[in-house]
PDB file of C-alpha atoms in Angstrom:
ATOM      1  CA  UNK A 604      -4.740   4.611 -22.451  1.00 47.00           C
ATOM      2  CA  UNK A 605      -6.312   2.943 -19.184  1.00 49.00           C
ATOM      3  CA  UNK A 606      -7.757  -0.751 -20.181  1.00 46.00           C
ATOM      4  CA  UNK A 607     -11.500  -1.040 -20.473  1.00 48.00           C
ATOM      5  CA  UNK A 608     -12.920  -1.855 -17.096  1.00 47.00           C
ATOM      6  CA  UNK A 609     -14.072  -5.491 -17.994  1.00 47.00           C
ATOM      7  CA  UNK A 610     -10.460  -6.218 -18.210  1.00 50.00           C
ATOM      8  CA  UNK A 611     -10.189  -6.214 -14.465  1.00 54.00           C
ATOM      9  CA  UNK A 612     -13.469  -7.749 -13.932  1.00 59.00           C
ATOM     10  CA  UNK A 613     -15.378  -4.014 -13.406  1.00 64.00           C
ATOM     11  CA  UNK A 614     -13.770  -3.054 -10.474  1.00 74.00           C
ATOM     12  CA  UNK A 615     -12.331   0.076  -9.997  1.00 87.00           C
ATOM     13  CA  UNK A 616      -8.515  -0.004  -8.718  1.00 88.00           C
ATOM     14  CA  UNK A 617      -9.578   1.039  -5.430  1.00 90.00           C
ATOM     15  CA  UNK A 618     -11.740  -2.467  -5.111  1.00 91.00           C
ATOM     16  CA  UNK A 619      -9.088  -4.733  -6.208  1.00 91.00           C
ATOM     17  CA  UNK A 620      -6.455  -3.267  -3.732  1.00 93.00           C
ATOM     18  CA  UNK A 621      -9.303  -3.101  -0.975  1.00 92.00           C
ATOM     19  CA  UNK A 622      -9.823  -7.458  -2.216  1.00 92.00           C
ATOM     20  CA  UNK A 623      -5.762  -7.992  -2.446  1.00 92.00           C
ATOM     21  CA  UNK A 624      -5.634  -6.719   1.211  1.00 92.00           C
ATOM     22  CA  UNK A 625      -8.433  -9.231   2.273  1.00 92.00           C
ATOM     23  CA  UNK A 626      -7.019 -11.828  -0.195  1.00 92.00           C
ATOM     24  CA  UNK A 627      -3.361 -11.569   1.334  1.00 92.00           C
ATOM     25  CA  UNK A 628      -4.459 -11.160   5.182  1.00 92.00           C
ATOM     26  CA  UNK A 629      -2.560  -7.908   5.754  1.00 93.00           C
ATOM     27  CA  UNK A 630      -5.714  -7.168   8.109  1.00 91.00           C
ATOM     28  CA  UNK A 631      -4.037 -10.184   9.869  1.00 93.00           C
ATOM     29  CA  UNK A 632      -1.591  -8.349  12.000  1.00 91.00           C
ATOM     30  CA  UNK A 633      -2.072  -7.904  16.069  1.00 91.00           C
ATOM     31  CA  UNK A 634      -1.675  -4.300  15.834  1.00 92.00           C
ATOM     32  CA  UNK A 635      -3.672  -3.575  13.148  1.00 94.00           C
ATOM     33  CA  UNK A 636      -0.832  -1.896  11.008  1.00 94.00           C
ATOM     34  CA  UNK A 637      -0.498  -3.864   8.082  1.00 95.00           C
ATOM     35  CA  UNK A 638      -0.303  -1.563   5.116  1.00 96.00           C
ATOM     36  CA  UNK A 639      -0.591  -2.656   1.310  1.00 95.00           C
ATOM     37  CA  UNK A 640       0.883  -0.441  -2.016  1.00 95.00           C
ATOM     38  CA  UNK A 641      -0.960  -1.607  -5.146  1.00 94.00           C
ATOM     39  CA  UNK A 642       0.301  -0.291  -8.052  1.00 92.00           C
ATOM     40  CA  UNK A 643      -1.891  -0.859 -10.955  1.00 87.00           C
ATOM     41  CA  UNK A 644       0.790  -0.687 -13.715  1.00 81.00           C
ATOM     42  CA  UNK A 645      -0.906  -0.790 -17.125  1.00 81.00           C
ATOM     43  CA  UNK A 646      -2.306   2.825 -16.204  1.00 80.00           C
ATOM     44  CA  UNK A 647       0.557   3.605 -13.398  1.00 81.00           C
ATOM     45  CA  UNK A 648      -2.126   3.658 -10.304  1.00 88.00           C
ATOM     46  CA  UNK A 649      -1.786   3.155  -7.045  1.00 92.00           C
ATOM     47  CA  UNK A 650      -3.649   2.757  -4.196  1.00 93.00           C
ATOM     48  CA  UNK A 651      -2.288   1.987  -0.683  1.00 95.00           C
ATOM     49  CA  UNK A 652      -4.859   0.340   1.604  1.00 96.00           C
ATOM     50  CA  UNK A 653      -4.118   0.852   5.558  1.00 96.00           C
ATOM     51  CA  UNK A 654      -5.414  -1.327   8.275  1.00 96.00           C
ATOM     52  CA  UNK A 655      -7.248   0.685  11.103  1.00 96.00           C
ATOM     53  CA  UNK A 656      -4.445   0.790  13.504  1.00 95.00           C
ATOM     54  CA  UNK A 657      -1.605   2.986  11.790  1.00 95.00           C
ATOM     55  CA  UNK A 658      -4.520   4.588   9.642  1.00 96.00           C
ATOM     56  CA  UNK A 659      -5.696   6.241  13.071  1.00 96.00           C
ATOM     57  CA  UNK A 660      -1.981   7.616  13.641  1.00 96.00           C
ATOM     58  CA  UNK A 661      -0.831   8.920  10.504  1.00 96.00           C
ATOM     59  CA  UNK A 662      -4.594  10.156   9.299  1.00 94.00           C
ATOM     60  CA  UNK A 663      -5.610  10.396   5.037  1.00 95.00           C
ATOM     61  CA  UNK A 664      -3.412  13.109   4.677  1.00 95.00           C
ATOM     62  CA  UNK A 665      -0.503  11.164   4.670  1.00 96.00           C
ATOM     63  CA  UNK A 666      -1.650   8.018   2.403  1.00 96.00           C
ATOM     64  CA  UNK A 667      -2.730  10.926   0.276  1.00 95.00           C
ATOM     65  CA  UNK A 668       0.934  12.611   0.290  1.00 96.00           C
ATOM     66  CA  UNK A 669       2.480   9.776  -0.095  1.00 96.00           C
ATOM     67  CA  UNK A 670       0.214   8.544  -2.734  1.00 94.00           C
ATOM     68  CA  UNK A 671       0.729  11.685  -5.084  1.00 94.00           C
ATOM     69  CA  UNK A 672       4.768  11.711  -4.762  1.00 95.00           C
ATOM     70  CA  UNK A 673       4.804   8.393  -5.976  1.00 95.00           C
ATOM     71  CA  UNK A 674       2.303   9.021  -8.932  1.00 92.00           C
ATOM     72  CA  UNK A 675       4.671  12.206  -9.889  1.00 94.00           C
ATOM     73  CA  UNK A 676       7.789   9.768  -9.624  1.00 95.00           C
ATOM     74  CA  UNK A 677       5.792   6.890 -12.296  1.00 92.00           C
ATOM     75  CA  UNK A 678       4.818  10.107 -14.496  1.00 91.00           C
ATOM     76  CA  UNK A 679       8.434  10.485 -14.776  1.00 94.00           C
ATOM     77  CA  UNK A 680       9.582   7.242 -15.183  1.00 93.00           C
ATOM     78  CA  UNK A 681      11.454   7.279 -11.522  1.00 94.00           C
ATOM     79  CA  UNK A 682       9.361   3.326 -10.950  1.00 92.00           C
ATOM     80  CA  UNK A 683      11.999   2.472  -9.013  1.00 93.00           C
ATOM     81  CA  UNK A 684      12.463   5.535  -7.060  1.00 95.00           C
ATOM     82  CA  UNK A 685       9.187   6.431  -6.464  1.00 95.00           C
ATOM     83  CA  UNK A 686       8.344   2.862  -4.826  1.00 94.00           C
ATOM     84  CA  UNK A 687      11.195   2.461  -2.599  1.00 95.00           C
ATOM     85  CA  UNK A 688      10.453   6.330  -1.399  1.00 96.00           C
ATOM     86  CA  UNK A 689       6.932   5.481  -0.459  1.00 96.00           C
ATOM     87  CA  UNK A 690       7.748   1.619   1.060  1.00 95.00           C
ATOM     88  CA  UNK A 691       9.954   4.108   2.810  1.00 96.00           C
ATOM     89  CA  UNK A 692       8.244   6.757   3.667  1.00 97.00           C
ATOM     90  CA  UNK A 693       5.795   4.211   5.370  1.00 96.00           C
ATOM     91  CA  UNK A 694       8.466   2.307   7.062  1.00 94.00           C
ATOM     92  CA  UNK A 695       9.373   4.783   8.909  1.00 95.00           C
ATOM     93  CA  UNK A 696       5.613   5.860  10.160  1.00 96.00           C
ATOM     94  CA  UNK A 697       4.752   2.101  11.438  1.00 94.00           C
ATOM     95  CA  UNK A 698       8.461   2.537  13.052  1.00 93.00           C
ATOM     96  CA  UNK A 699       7.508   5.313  15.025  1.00 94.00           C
ATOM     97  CA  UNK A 700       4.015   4.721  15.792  1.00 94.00           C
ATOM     98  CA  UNK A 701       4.559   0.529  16.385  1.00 92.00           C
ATOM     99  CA  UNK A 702       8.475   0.260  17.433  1.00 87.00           C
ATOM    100  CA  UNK A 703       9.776  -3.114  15.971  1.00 80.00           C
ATOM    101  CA  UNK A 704      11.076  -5.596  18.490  1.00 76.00           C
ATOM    102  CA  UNK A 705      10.489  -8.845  20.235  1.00 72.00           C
ATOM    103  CA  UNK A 706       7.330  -7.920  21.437  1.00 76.00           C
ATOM    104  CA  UNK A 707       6.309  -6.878  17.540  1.00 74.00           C
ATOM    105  CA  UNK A 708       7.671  -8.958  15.152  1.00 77.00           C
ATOM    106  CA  UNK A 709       7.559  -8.110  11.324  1.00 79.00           C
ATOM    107  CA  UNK A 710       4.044 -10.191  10.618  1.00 84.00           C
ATOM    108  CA  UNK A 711       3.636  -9.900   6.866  1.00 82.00           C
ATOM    109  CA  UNK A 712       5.873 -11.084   4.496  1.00 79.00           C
ATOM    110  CA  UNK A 713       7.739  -7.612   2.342  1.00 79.00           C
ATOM    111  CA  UNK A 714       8.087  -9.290  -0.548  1.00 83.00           C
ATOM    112  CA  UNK A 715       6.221  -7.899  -3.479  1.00 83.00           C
ATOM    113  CA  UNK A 716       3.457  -9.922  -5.185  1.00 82.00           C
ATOM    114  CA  UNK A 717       3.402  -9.545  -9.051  1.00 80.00           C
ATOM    115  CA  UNK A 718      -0.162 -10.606 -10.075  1.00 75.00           C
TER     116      UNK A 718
END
């Protein structure tokens, strides 16, 4: 089952993505379009934090969406497949709503962070 709460220092999954995404500056970004997947893998949760910029574009409904396809995919054991279809799924949203180019270079670094 899920750890005990103390475990991560009684914060709910939701808090320690909302700190990682202060922690790692993905507010940082001129646009306002950094996004951050935490997945929370002793109890397969994830939470994706959005800054305010491609939150007001693609609305809760989509994080939500996206969210619960990639929760099915852990529950089957599809890790793999269910991460790269949400890192894509979200690609392709802050493609169309923030084009990349030289006037919008890729801020954040995509590498992900084991903690």
């Amino acid at each position: 089952g899920p750890l005990p709460a103390a475990v991560l220092g009684g914060r709910s999954c939701r808090q320690r993505a909302i700190d990682l995404f202060s922690q790692l500056r993905v507010w940082d970004t001129e646009a306002n379009s950094g996004v951050l997947i935490y997945v929370q893998l002793i109890d397969r949760k994830v939470e994706i934090v959005a800054d305010r910029g491609i939150h007001a574009r693609v609305g809760q409904g989509f994080w939500d969406a996206v969210c619960s396809r990639m929760q099915a995919e852990f529950r089957n054991g599809r890790f793999e497949a269910g991460a790269l279809a949400a890192i894509g799924e979200i690609t392709e949203a802050l493609a169309t709503h923030f084009p990349p180019g030289n006037d919008n270079p890729n801020e954040l670094p995509d590498k992900p962070v084991v903690l």
